[in-house]
Short mmCIF file of C-alpha atoms (C1' of nucleotides) in Angstrom, two decimals:
data_model
loop_
_atom_site.label_atom_id
_atom_site.label_comp_id
_atom_site.label_asym_id
_atom_site.label_seq_id
_atom_site.Cartn_x
_atom_site.Cartn_y
_atom_site.Cartn_z
CA MET A 300 -67.70 -43.67 -122.50
CA THR A 301 -68.07 -47.33 -123.34
CA GLN A 302 -66.70 -48.60 -120.04
CA LEU A 303 -64.29 -51.15 -121.46
CA ASP A 304 -64.49 -53.65 -118.62
CA LEU A 305 -61.83 -56.07 -119.76
CA ASN A 306 -59.45 -56.40 -116.88
CA SER A 307 -57.31 -59.07 -118.43
CA HIS A 308 -54.93 -58.44 -121.35
CA ALA A 309 -51.75 -56.45 -121.21
CA LYS A 310 -49.68 -59.41 -120.28
CA VAL A 311 -46.66 -57.22 -120.60
CA PRO A 312 -43.61 -57.44 -118.50
CA VAL A 313 -44.09 -53.72 -117.91
CA ALA A 314 -42.48 -54.12 -114.55
CA GLU A 315 -38.73 -54.22 -114.28
CA ALA A 316 -37.02 -55.79 -117.24
CA PRO A 317 -34.70 -52.90 -118.02
CA GLU A 318 -32.82 -54.82 -120.67
CA SER A 319 -35.72 -55.58 -122.99
CA GLU A 320 -34.40 -54.63 -126.38
CA ALA A 321 -37.16 -56.05 -128.53
CA LEU A 322 -40.38 -54.14 -129.09
CA ASP A 323 -42.07 -56.28 -126.49
CA SER A 324 -45.36 -57.10 -128.14
CA ALA A 325 -48.02 -58.05 -125.68
CA VAL A 326 -50.85 -59.19 -127.84
CA LEU A 327 -53.54 -61.64 -127.03
CA ASP A 328 -53.13 -64.71 -129.14
CA THR A 329 -56.09 -66.90 -129.93
CA GLU A 330 -54.83 -69.71 -127.81
CA PRO A 331 -51.67 -71.15 -129.39
CA SER A 332 -52.65 -73.84 -126.95
CA GLU A 333 -51.28 -77.12 -128.16
CA LEU A 334 -52.15 -79.46 -130.98
CA THR A 335 -53.19 -76.98 -133.67
CA LYS A 336 -50.78 -75.48 -136.15
CA LEU A 337 -52.36 -75.25 -139.53
CA GLY A 338 -52.53 -72.58 -142.19
CA ARG A 339 -50.71 -69.29 -142.45
CA ARG A 340 -49.53 -68.08 -139.07
CA ARG A 341 -50.12 -64.66 -137.67
CA ASP A 342 -47.26 -62.34 -138.46
CA HIS A 343 -46.46 -60.95 -135.04
CA SER A 344 -43.81 -58.65 -136.41
CA ARG A 345 -46.69 -56.47 -137.58
CA ASP A 346 -47.86 -55.93 -134.02
CA ALA A 347 -45.06 -53.48 -133.40
CA ASP A 348 -45.97 -51.43 -136.49
CA ILE A 349 -49.61 -51.34 -135.55
CA LEU A 350 -48.98 -50.35 -131.95
CA GLN A 351 -46.51 -47.75 -133.12
CA ALA A 352 -49.08 -46.36 -135.54
CA ALA A 353 -51.63 -46.28 -132.75
CA LEU A 354 -49.27 -44.28 -130.54
CA ASP A 355 -48.58 -41.87 -133.39
CA VAL A 356 -52.24 -41.23 -134.04
CA LEU A 357 -52.87 -41.03 -130.32
CA ALA A 358 -50.23 -38.37 -129.89
CA GLU A 359 -51.56 -36.40 -132.83
CA THR A 360 -55.32 -36.53 -132.39
CA GLY A 361 -56.04 -37.90 -128.93
CA TYR A 362 -58.12 -40.93 -128.07
CA ASP A 363 -61.46 -39.59 -129.26
CA GLY A 364 -60.07 -38.19 -132.46
CA MET A 365 -58.33 -41.42 -133.30
CA THR A 366 -60.13 -43.87 -135.56
CA ILE A 367 -59.30 -47.48 -136.22
CA ASP A 368 -59.09 -46.71 -139.93
CA MET A 369 -56.42 -44.10 -139.27
CA VAL A 370 -54.34 -46.60 -137.37
CA ALA A 371 -54.83 -49.30 -139.96
CA ALA A 372 -53.98 -46.94 -142.80
CA ARG A 373 -50.84 -45.67 -141.11
CA ALA A 374 -49.71 -49.20 -140.34
CA LYS A 375 -50.63 -50.25 -143.89
CA ALA A 376 -52.78 -52.97 -142.39
CA GLY A 377 -56.38 -54.00 -142.83
CA LYS A 378 -58.93 -53.07 -140.24
CA ALA A 379 -59.84 -56.72 -139.84
CA THR A 380 -56.26 -57.51 -138.95
CA LEU A 381 -56.46 -55.12 -136.04
CA TYR A 382 -59.71 -56.63 -134.82
CA ARG A 383 -58.28 -60.11 -135.19
CA ARG A 384 -55.65 -59.14 -132.62
CA TRP A 385 -57.42 -56.74 -130.28
CA PRO A 386 -61.07 -56.97 -129.35
CA SER A 387 -61.71 -53.23 -129.34
CA LYS A 388 -60.24 -49.80 -129.85
CA GLY A 389 -59.86 -49.42 -126.11
CA HIS A 390 -57.86 -52.61 -125.78
CA LEU A 391 -55.62 -51.60 -128.65
CA VAL A 392 -54.84 -48.32 -126.96
CA VAL A 393 -54.21 -49.93 -123.60
CA ASP A 394 -51.84 -52.38 -125.24
CA ALA A 395 -50.12 -49.67 -127.24
CA VAL A 396 -49.42 -47.66 -124.12
CA ALA A 397 -48.42 -50.77 -122.20
CA CYS A 398 -45.94 -51.82 -124.86
CA MET A 399 -44.43 -48.40 -125.26
CA LYS A 400 -40.71 -48.51 -125.76
CA SER A 401 -38.84 -47.57 -122.64
CA THR A 402 -37.48 -44.56 -124.57
CA ASP A 403 -35.11 -44.46 -121.67
CA ALA A 404 -32.99 -47.08 -123.32
CA GLU A 405 -30.78 -45.25 -120.93
CA ALA A 406 -33.09 -46.55 -118.24
CA GLY A 407 -30.51 -49.09 -117.30
CA ALA A 408 -27.85 -46.43 -117.39
CA VAL A 409 -28.56 -44.19 -114.43
CA PRO A 410 -25.97 -41.44 -114.49
CA ASP A 411 -23.48 -41.30 -111.64
CA THR A 412 -21.26 -38.26 -111.83
CA GLY A 413 -20.66 -37.79 -108.14
CA THR A 414 -22.87 -34.73 -107.71
CA LEU A 415 -26.62 -34.36 -107.87
CA ARG A 416 -26.34 -31.51 -110.36
CA GLY A 417 -24.04 -33.52 -112.54
CA ASP A 418 -26.42 -36.46 -112.49
CA LEU A 419 -29.42 -34.29 -113.34
CA LEU A 420 -27.57 -32.58 -116.17
CA ALA A 421 -26.54 -35.95 -117.52
CA MET A 422 -30.20 -36.78 -118.00
CA ILE A 423 -30.61 -33.94 -120.47
CA LYS A 424 -30.17 -35.32 -123.92
CA PRO A 425 -31.92 -33.96 -126.99
CA HIS A 426 -33.24 -37.41 -127.81
CA THR A 427 -34.57 -37.94 -124.31
CA VAL A 428 -36.21 -34.54 -124.21
CA GLU A 429 -37.81 -35.08 -127.61
CA GLN A 430 -39.11 -38.52 -126.68
CA GLY A 431 -40.37 -37.12 -123.41
CA GLU A 432 -42.45 -34.57 -125.25
CA ARG A 433 -43.98 -37.27 -127.39
CA LYS A 434 -44.84 -39.26 -124.29
CA LEU A 435 -46.49 -36.23 -122.76
CA ARG A 436 -48.56 -35.78 -125.88
CA ILE A 437 -49.67 -39.40 -125.70
CA MET A 438 -50.51 -38.90 -122.07
CA ALA A 439 -52.62 -35.87 -122.97
CA GLY A 440 -54.31 -37.87 -125.70
CA ILE A 441 -55.54 -40.49 -123.29
CA SER A 442 -56.16 -38.12 -120.39
CA SER A 443 -59.87 -37.96 -121.07
CA MET A 444 -60.01 -41.73 -120.98
CA MET A 445 -57.86 -42.10 -117.89
CA SER A 446 -60.51 -40.82 -115.53
CA ARG A 447 -62.97 -43.40 -116.89
CA GLU A 448 -60.40 -46.17 -117.02
CA PRO A 449 -58.31 -46.62 -113.91
CA GLU A 450 -56.54 -49.57 -115.51
CA LEU A 451 -55.31 -47.42 -118.36
CA ALA A 452 -54.40 -44.62 -115.98
CA GLY A 453 -52.22 -47.02 -114.03
CA ILE A 454 -50.51 -48.37 -117.11
CA ALA A 455 -49.92 -44.90 -118.48
CA LYS A 456 -48.41 -43.71 -115.25
CA ARG A 457 -46.20 -46.75 -115.08
CA GLN A 458 -45.05 -46.47 -118.68
CA ILE A 459 -44.78 -42.73 -119.09
CA LEU A 460 -44.06 -41.27 -115.71
CA GLU A 461 -42.36 -43.98 -113.70
CA PRO A 462 -39.24 -44.53 -115.81
CA GLN A 463 -38.02 -40.97 -115.42
CA MET A 464 -39.36 -40.66 -111.88
CA THR A 465 -37.52 -43.80 -110.84
CA ILE A 466 -34.23 -42.47 -112.13
CA THR A 467 -34.75 -39.13 -110.45
CA ARG A 468 -35.65 -40.82 -107.19
CA THR A 469 -32.47 -42.87 -107.41
CA LEU A 470 -30.32 -39.82 -108.00
CA LEU A 471 -31.90 -38.00 -105.09
CA GLN A 472 -31.59 -40.97 -102.75
CA ARG A 473 -27.91 -41.30 -103.61
CA ALA A 474 -27.40 -37.62 -102.97
CA LYS A 475 -29.11 -38.06 -99.64
CA ASP A 476 -27.00 -41.11 -98.80
CA ARG A 477 -23.76 -39.32 -99.48
CA GLY A 478 -24.92 -36.35 -97.42
CA GLU A 479 -25.15 -33.94 -100.29
CA ILE A 480 -28.75 -33.10 -99.46
CA SER A 481 -30.62 -33.17 -96.17
CA PRO A 482 -32.44 -36.33 -95.04
CA ASP A 483 -35.54 -34.14 -94.63
CA ILE A 484 -35.90 -33.57 -98.36
CA ASP A 485 -39.15 -35.00 -99.75
CA ILE A 486 -37.84 -37.05 -102.64
CA GLU A 487 -41.29 -37.81 -103.98
CA GLN A 488 -42.20 -34.15 -104.21
CA ILE A 489 -38.94 -33.18 -105.86
CA SER A 490 -39.30 -35.99 -108.39
CA CYS A 491 -42.62 -34.56 -109.50
CA ILE A 492 -41.23 -31.17 -110.38
CA SER A 493 -39.70 -32.09 -113.69
CA PRO A 494 -42.64 -34.01 -115.19
CA ALA A 495 -45.11 -31.46 -113.86
CA MET A 496 -43.28 -28.44 -115.26
CA ALA A 497 -42.50 -30.14 -118.56
CA GLY A 498 -46.09 -31.26 -118.98
CA HIS A 499 -47.37 -27.82 -118.14
CA ARG A 500 -45.04 -26.19 -120.64
CA ALA A 501 -45.72 -28.61 -123.47
CA LEU A 502 -49.42 -29.28 -123.07
CA VAL A 503 -50.81 -26.18 -121.43
CA LEU A 504 -48.53 -23.44 -122.68
CA GLY A 505 -47.83 -25.18 -125.97
CA LYS A 506 -44.16 -24.27 -125.81
CA PRO A 507 -41.36 -26.68 -126.63
CA VAL A 508 -39.50 -28.44 -123.84
CA THR A 509 -35.94 -27.58 -124.77
CA PRO A 510 -32.74 -28.67 -123.06
CA GLU A 511 -32.33 -25.02 -122.03
CA PHE A 512 -35.68 -25.15 -120.30
CA VAL A 513 -34.73 -28.28 -118.39
CA LEU A 514 -31.38 -26.79 -117.46
CA SER A 515 -33.02 -23.69 -116.06
CA LEU A 516 -35.50 -25.88 -114.22
CA ILE A 517 -32.71 -27.81 -112.57
CA ASP A 518 -30.72 -24.79 -111.50
CA ASN A 519 -33.58 -22.51 -110.54
CA VAL A 520 -36.16 -24.85 -109.06
CA ILE A 521 -35.06 -28.40 -108.42
CA LEU A 522 -31.65 -27.77 -106.85
CA PRO A 523 -32.95 -24.87 -104.73
CA ALA A 524 -35.75 -27.16 -103.56
CA CYS A 525 -32.99 -29.52 -102.46
CA ARG A 526 -31.46 -26.56 -100.61
CA LEU A 527 -28.47 -26.67 -102.90
CA SER A 528 -27.16 -23.52 -104.46
CA ASN A 529 -26.69 -23.98 -108.15
CA VAL A 530 -23.18 -22.53 -107.94
CA ARG A 531 -21.81 -25.95 -108.68
CA MET B 194 -62.15 -32.37 -135.63
CA THR B 195 -64.73 -30.18 -137.30
CA GLN B 196 -62.50 -27.12 -137.49
CA LEU B 197 -64.95 -24.60 -136.09
CA ASP B 198 -63.73 -21.61 -138.04
CA LEU B 199 -65.81 -18.92 -136.43
CA ASN B 200 -63.42 -16.27 -135.26
CA SER B 201 -66.02 -13.83 -134.09
CA HIS B 202 -68.13 -14.36 -130.99
CA ALA B 203 -66.91 -14.26 -127.44
CA LYS B 204 -67.53 -10.60 -127.11
CA VAL B 205 -66.67 -10.91 -123.46
CA PRO B 206 -64.80 -8.37 -121.51
CA VAL B 207 -62.52 -11.22 -120.46
CA ALA B 208 -59.76 -8.70 -120.04
CA GLU B 209 -59.56 -6.63 -116.92
CA ALA B 210 -62.89 -5.74 -115.43
CA PRO B 211 -62.19 -7.11 -111.97
CA GLU B 212 -65.41 -5.75 -110.57
CA SER B 213 -67.84 -7.57 -112.87
CA GLU B 214 -70.35 -9.00 -110.45
CA ALA B 215 -72.91 -10.29 -112.91
CA LEU B 216 -72.45 -13.60 -114.68
CA ASP B 217 -71.26 -11.77 -117.74
CA SER B 218 -73.23 -13.45 -120.49
CA ALA B 219 -71.61 -13.10 -123.86
CA VAL B 220 -74.15 -14.56 -126.19
CA LEU B 221 -74.73 -13.76 -129.77
CA ASP B 222 -78.08 -12.14 -130.17
CA THR B 223 -79.87 -12.35 -133.49
CA GLU B 224 -79.38 -8.68 -134.18
CA PRO B 225 -81.37 -6.67 -131.67
CA SER B 226 -80.57 -4.13 -134.32
CA GLU B 227 -83.25 -1.47 -134.29
CA LEU B 228 -86.87 -1.42 -135.32
CA THR B 229 -87.91 -4.95 -134.39
CA LYS B 230 -89.27 -5.94 -131.03
CA LEU B 231 -92.13 -8.32 -131.40
CA GLY B 232 -93.10 -11.49 -129.65
CA ARG B 233 -91.72 -13.07 -126.50
CA ARG B 234 -88.19 -11.90 -125.79
CA ARG B 235 -85.28 -14.14 -125.17
CA ASP B 236 -84.73 -14.77 -121.48
CA HIS B 237 -81.06 -14.00 -121.11
CA SER B 238 -81.02 -15.00 -117.48
CA ARG B 239 -81.04 -18.60 -118.74
CA ASP B 240 -77.70 -18.09 -120.46
CA ALA B 241 -75.87 -18.34 -117.16
CA ASP B 242 -77.55 -21.65 -116.26
CA ILE B 243 -76.81 -23.12 -119.66
CA LEU B 244 -73.16 -22.07 -119.66
CA GLN B 245 -72.82 -23.31 -116.10
CA ALA B 246 -74.31 -26.66 -117.12
CA ALA B 247 -71.93 -26.80 -120.06
CA LEU B 248 -68.96 -26.25 -117.76
CA ASP B 249 -70.21 -28.94 -115.39
CA VAL B 250 -70.55 -31.51 -118.15
CA LEU B 251 -67.24 -30.41 -119.61
CA ALA B 252 -65.48 -30.96 -116.31
CA GLU B 253 -67.11 -34.36 -115.89
CA THR B 254 -66.88 -35.90 -119.33
CA GLY B 255 -64.55 -33.76 -121.43
CA TYR B 256 -65.39 -32.12 -124.74
CA ASP B 257 -65.85 -35.28 -126.79
CA GLY B 258 -67.89 -37.01 -124.13
CA MET B 259 -70.19 -34.04 -123.74
CA THR B 260 -73.42 -34.02 -125.71
CA ILE B 261 -75.77 -31.13 -126.29
CA ASP B 262 -78.58 -33.17 -124.78
CA MET B 263 -76.63 -33.57 -121.57
CA VAL B 264 -76.16 -29.83 -121.30
CA ALA B 265 -79.77 -29.10 -122.17
CA ALA B 266 -81.03 -31.67 -119.67
CA ARG B 267 -78.83 -30.38 -116.87
CA ALA B 268 -79.88 -26.81 -117.57
CA LYS B 269 -83.52 -27.94 -117.83
CA ALA B 270 -83.67 -26.32 -121.22
CA GLY B 271 -84.68 -27.48 -124.66
CA LYS B 272 -82.04 -28.37 -127.19
CA ALA B 273 -83.53 -25.86 -129.61
CA THR B 274 -83.02 -23.12 -127.06
CA LEU B 275 -79.31 -23.82 -127.04
CA TYR B 276 -79.09 -23.78 -130.82
CA ARG B 277 -81.11 -20.57 -130.93
CA ARG B 278 -78.31 -18.93 -128.93
CA TRP B 279 -75.14 -20.65 -130.10
CA PRO B 280 -74.58 -21.89 -133.63
CA SER B 281 -72.75 -25.05 -132.61
CA LYS B 282 -71.42 -27.14 -129.77
CA GLY B 283 -67.98 -25.67 -130.29
CA HIS B 284 -69.22 -22.12 -129.97
CA LEU B 285 -71.14 -22.99 -126.84
CA VAL B 286 -68.02 -24.41 -125.23
CA VAL B 287 -65.88 -21.46 -126.25
CA ASP B 288 -68.44 -19.11 -124.78
CA ALA B 289 -68.79 -21.17 -121.62
CA VAL B 290 -65.07 -21.04 -120.98
CA ALA B 291 -64.91 -17.39 -121.93
CA CYS B 292 -67.67 -16.47 -119.52
CA MET B 293 -66.30 -18.51 -116.67
CA LYS B 294 -66.71 -16.78 -113.34
CA SER B 295 -63.50 -15.29 -112.13
CA THR B 296 -63.66 -17.75 -109.21
CA ASP B 297 -61.05 -15.41 -107.83
CA ALA B 298 -63.73 -13.07 -106.68
CA GLU B 299 -60.69 -12.37 -104.58
CA ALA B 300 -59.03 -11.38 -107.83
CA GLY B 301 -59.41 -7.79 -106.88
CA ALA B 302 -58.12 -8.58 -103.41
CA VAL B 303 -54.44 -9.38 -103.84
CA PRO B 304 -53.11 -10.25 -100.41
CA ASP B 305 -50.50 -7.93 -98.90
CA THR B 306 -49.14 -9.25 -95.64
CA GLY B 307 -45.69 -7.74 -95.87
CA THR B 308 -43.84 -10.98 -96.60
CA LEU B 309 -43.87 -13.19 -99.66
CA ARG B 310 -44.62 -16.26 -97.60
CA GLY B 311 -47.48 -14.52 -95.89
CA ASP B 312 -48.91 -13.43 -99.21
CA LEU B 313 -48.65 -16.90 -100.68
CA LEU B 314 -50.23 -18.49 -97.63
CA ALA B 315 -53.04 -15.97 -97.81
CA MET B 316 -53.92 -17.34 -101.24
CA ILE B 317 -54.71 -20.76 -99.79
CA LYS B 318 -58.39 -20.93 -99.08
CA PRO B 319 -60.41 -24.12 -99.26
CA HIS B 320 -62.84 -22.46 -101.65
CA THR B 321 -60.07 -21.25 -103.93
CA VAL B 322 -58.35 -24.62 -103.96
CA GLU B 323 -61.60 -26.40 -104.72
CA GLN B 324 -62.50 -24.02 -107.54
CA GLY B 325 -58.99 -24.36 -108.88
CA GLU B 326 -59.40 -28.10 -109.15
CA ARG B 327 -62.62 -27.66 -111.07
CA LYS B 328 -60.91 -25.28 -113.45
CA LEU B 329 -58.14 -27.78 -114.02
CA ARG B 330 -60.69 -30.44 -114.83
CA ILE B 331 -62.34 -28.15 -117.34
CA MET B 332 -58.95 -27.42 -118.83
CA ALA B 333 -58.30 -31.14 -119.17
CA GLY B 334 -61.72 -31.59 -120.73
CA ILE B 335 -60.97 -29.16 -123.54
CA SER B 336 -57.30 -30.08 -123.88
CA SER B 337 -57.95 -32.30 -126.88
CA MET B 338 -59.74 -29.44 -128.58
CA MET B 339 -57.16 -26.83 -127.67
CA SER B 340 -54.57 -28.11 -130.09
CA ARG B 341 -57.10 -27.92 -132.93
CA GLU B 342 -58.49 -24.57 -131.80
CA PRO B 343 -55.93 -21.92 -130.97
CA GLU B 344 -58.72 -19.47 -130.22
CA LEU B 345 -60.09 -21.72 -127.51
CA ALA B 346 -56.62 -22.40 -126.18
CA GLY B 347 -56.04 -18.69 -125.79
CA ILE B 348 -59.33 -18.11 -124.06
CA ALA B 349 -58.79 -21.04 -121.74
CA LYS B 350 -55.37 -19.88 -120.76
CA ARG B 351 -56.65 -16.38 -120.15
CA GLN B 352 -59.59 -17.53 -118.09
CA ILE B 353 -58.12 -20.43 -116.18
CA LEU B 354 -54.44 -19.76 -115.81
CA GLU B 355 -53.99 -16.04 -115.97
CA PRO B 356 -56.02 -14.96 -112.94
CA GLN B 357 -53.90 -16.90 -110.49
CA MET B 358 -50.70 -16.32 -112.43
CA THR B 359 -51.31 -12.59 -112.40
CA ILE B 360 -51.72 -12.52 -108.65
CA THR B 361 -48.61 -14.61 -108.11
CA ARG B 362 -46.61 -12.40 -110.44
CA THR B 363 -47.75 -9.37 -108.49
CA LEU B 364 -46.72 -10.88 -105.17
CA LEU B 365 -43.32 -11.83 -106.53
CA GLN B 366 -42.74 -8.43 -108.09
CA ARG B 367 -43.59 -6.74 -104.82
CA ALA B 368 -41.21 -9.02 -102.96
CA LYS B 369 -38.56 -8.12 -105.49
CA ASP B 370 -39.29 -4.42 -105.17
CA ARG B 371 -38.95 -4.47 -101.42
CA GLY B 372 -35.72 -6.43 -101.70
CA GLU B 373 -37.05 -9.60 -100.14
CA ILE B 374 -35.95 -11.66 -103.13
CA SER B 375 -33.16 -11.15 -105.64
CA PRO B 376 -33.77 -9.17 -108.83
CA ASP B 377 -32.40 -12.17 -110.70
CA ILE B 378 -35.36 -14.36 -109.84
CA ASP B 379 -37.33 -15.44 -112.92
CA ILE B 380 -40.83 -14.45 -111.90
CA GLU B 381 -42.44 -16.12 -114.90
CA GLN B 382 -40.85 -19.45 -114.09
CA ILE B 383 -41.76 -19.30 -110.41
CA SER B 384 -45.33 -18.39 -111.26
CA CYS B 385 -45.67 -21.57 -113.29
CA ILE B 386 -44.75 -23.85 -110.41
CA SER B 387 -48.06 -23.77 -108.62
CA PRO B 388 -50.35 -24.38 -111.63
CA ALA B 389 -47.98 -26.98 -113.03
CA MET B 390 -47.69 -28.97 -109.82
CA ALA B 391 -51.38 -28.68 -109.00
CA GLY B 392 -52.36 -29.76 -112.49
CA HIS B 393 -49.97 -32.66 -112.38
CA ARG B 394 -51.29 -33.81 -109.04
CA ALA B 395 -54.96 -33.50 -109.92
CA LEU B 396 -55.01 -34.63 -113.52
CA VAL B 397 -52.08 -36.99 -113.83
CA LEU B 398 -51.78 -38.49 -110.37
CA GLY B 399 -55.49 -38.21 -109.65
CA LYS B 400 -54.83 -37.03 -106.13
CA PRO B 401 -56.70 -34.15 -104.50
CA VAL B 402 -55.09 -30.73 -104.33
CA THR B 403 -55.43 -30.03 -100.63
CA PRO B 404 -54.42 -26.91 -98.73
CA GLU B 405 -51.72 -29.05 -97.10
CA PHE B 406 -50.33 -29.88 -100.52
CA VAL B 407 -50.19 -26.23 -101.50
CA LEU B 408 -48.58 -25.33 -98.18
CA SER B 409 -45.88 -27.92 -98.68
CA LEU B 410 -45.40 -26.68 -102.22
CA ILE B 411 -44.85 -23.13 -101.03
CA ASP B 412 -42.39 -24.03 -98.29
CA ASN B 413 -40.50 -26.77 -100.07
CA VAL B 414 -40.41 -25.63 -103.67
CA ILE B 415 -41.58 -22.10 -104.37
CA LEU B 416 -39.83 -20.26 -101.55
CA PRO B 417 -36.59 -22.21 -102.00
CA ALA B 418 -36.74 -21.35 -105.69
CA CYS B 419 -36.88 -17.73 -104.54
CA ARG B 420 -33.81 -18.48 -102.45
CA LEU B 421 -35.79 -17.87 -99.30
CA SER B 422 -35.62 -20.30 -96.43
CA ASN B 423 -39.06 -21.21 -95.27
CA VAL B 424 -38.08 -20.54 -91.66
CA ARG B 425 -40.27 -17.50 -91.69
"C1'" DC C 282 -52.60 -80.21 -154.46
"C1'" DA C 283 -56.26 -79.65 -150.73
"C1'" DT C 284 -57.06 -77.36 -146.53
"C1'" DT C 285 -56.69 -73.98 -143.28
"C1'" DT C 286 -55.66 -69.59 -141.51
"C1'" DC C 287 -53.72 -65.27 -142.26
"C1'" DC C 288 -53.48 -60.92 -145.02
"C1'" DG C 289 -55.18 -56.12 -147.08
"C1'" DA C 290 -59.12 -54.10 -148.86
"C1'" DA C 291 -63.66 -52.83 -149.25
"C1'" DA C 292 -68.50 -53.12 -148.26
"C1'" DC C 293 -71.69 -53.53 -144.77
"C1'" DT C 294 -74.55 -52.93 -140.07
"C1'" DC C 295 -75.72 -50.41 -136.20
"C1'" DA C 296 -75.68 -46.93 -132.59
"C1'" DA C 297 -74.62 -42.35 -131.12
"C1'" DC C 298 -74.85 -37.72 -131.73
"C1'" DA C 299 -74.89 -32.86 -134.08
"C1'" DG C 300 -78.07 -30.22 -135.91
"C1'" DT C 301 -83.12 -29.25 -137.60
"C1'" DA C 302 -88.14 -29.16 -137.61
"C1'" DC C 303 -92.19 -29.08 -135.39
"C1'" DC C 304 -95.59 -29.10 -131.44
"C1'" DG C 305 -98.30 -26.79 -127.86
"C1'" DC C 306 -97.81 -23.27 -124.76
"C1'" DA C 307 -96.12 -18.76 -122.77
"C1'" DT C 308 -95.17 -14.03 -123.44
"C1'" DA C 309 -94.43 -10.07 -125.88
"C1'" DT C 310 -96.16 -6.05 -129.35
"C1'" DA C 311 -99.72 -3.54 -132.04
"C1'" DT D 146 -107.47 -10.14 -130.23
"C1'" DA D 147 -104.12 -11.06 -134.04
"C1'" DT D 148 -99.41 -11.70 -134.78
"C1'" DA D 149 -94.84 -12.92 -133.79
"C1'" DT D 150 -91.32 -14.88 -131.12
"C1'" DG D 151 -89.19 -17.74 -127.23
"C1'" DC D 152 -89.86 -21.67 -124.41
"C1'" DG D 153 -89.34 -27.04 -123.17
"C1'" DG D 154 -90.00 -31.38 -125.48
"C1'" DT D 155 -89.85 -34.67 -128.97
"C1'" DA D 156 -89.22 -36.61 -133.37
"C1'" DC D 157 -86.60 -36.41 -137.35
"C1'" DT D 158 -82.23 -36.26 -140.68
"C1'" DG D 159 -77.50 -37.03 -141.86
"C1'" DT D 160 -72.98 -38.20 -140.75
"C1'" DT D 161 -69.44 -40.52 -138.44
"C1'" DG D 162 -67.16 -44.23 -136.71
"C1'" DA D 163 -66.88 -48.94 -134.10
"C1'" DG D 164 -67.17 -53.38 -135.17
"C1'" DT D 165 -68.39 -57.32 -138.71
"C1'" DT D 166 -68.41 -59.70 -142.92
"C1'" DT D 167 -66.81 -60.90 -147.33
"C1'" DC D 168 -63.40 -61.52 -150.93
"C1'" DG D 169 -59.28 -62.74 -153.64
"C1'" DG D 170 -54.85 -63.92 -152.62
"C1'" DA D 171 -50.72 -65.48 -149.79
"C1'" DA D 172 -48.43 -68.62 -146.70
"C1'" DA D 173 -48.40 -72.48 -143.96
"C1'" DT D 174 -49.52 -77.71 -143.14
"C1'" DG D 175 -50.50 -82.43 -144.61
#
DNA sequence: CATTTCCGAAACTCAACAGTACCGCATATA
DNA sequence: TATATGCGGTACTGTTGAGTTTCGGAAATG
């Protein structure tokens, strides 16, 4: 609604630093330029808590339902502290999404079991599935804003969709390289199946995305789409 | 946010009156009970315009971005007229979704070409695809409200998802009955593929849902999931 | 210890919007 | 014609929430 023109900010790595352990905080600092260093210094360890709180509220109430006071209260911070670090609610949200933990700590660890089915099954872990659902909820929370804010839409896609998509693409490409699946297979299309079906189930149908659901999806949709019978 | 407790209203057929030509207006009337009939009478033909305007704004800005003034202005009506007919913004939206035209005027006309692929292809019509995208946008617009309002979520699912799902289920069941596909096929799961992938493409990726996209989806995902080769 | 900047908390300003009241006119009944 | 209601329009009321300011105190520097 309010346009939110700021095209700077979000100086996150975001891109491809798979090993980033720390809660990479990408906050604008009021110029730690050079000569000045006086008085109490900003406690940047709070950034992570605040961004985390913002993501929580976002997942629960959506962008429009979220208020700065909610975030501040949940982070046990003052509202002024938030505004000292981010110029607006929109910027806070953009930064929160941009700094989202790569939940796929296993992002670096792409499974390699020798078969496509084995690789896909290896991606099913309760923790991953649970975190994926949370991400979807965050995505839904900012969906109304995404159409008005291409910048945010891009960041959200990169942070929420890309990690899993990238892994899936890799698995499929390897399967193609070793001749397990045909070179004609549209990897991009296949990679969309899982996020699309999971999102539909969680956000539209309101049903939980269980490991059983993902398993059935792999055997009954994804592998058939790769022209592989699921009979191992 | 505001809870919107009213569990009455929405006295729509909604269910299965496939032949309803008129823009079924389901508006609460202030008791046209019995003896009274004095003064100018409410022009119910305006209901359709107002609900249509509400759906337009909903699709464009989402529930939170939509204001009553926007709807009134687009419908060239006075704000008071809206509040004379619906007690609140929430009720208006619920009614608008509930009264949504069955876009599938072809709902009564389930294709029957003799083959599953033929039936599925017959469902691809530019008009249908276009209307489907609009419905998805409306769905996205009320998504934030759906979690707070189970009633609305139910109505939305019934109005937006069910029509197409029902047709698809029918086609699949017929294919099963005639032995074209195995009895083991999970019809419910297959029926979700199209809405899930279309929604993902339109709302998450922001790409248009073209007839070509749907065609590719049928041949590369849906039919393989039915264990049918797409080679006609 | 003086100064500066941060902190959490609370009070404040200001704009947007849901909902209401009223106007002047149109349209209905009796 | 008198009365009653709906109509589009506009002005009003009340609340909510973004963003700002202020305050007492804490942590850093000199």
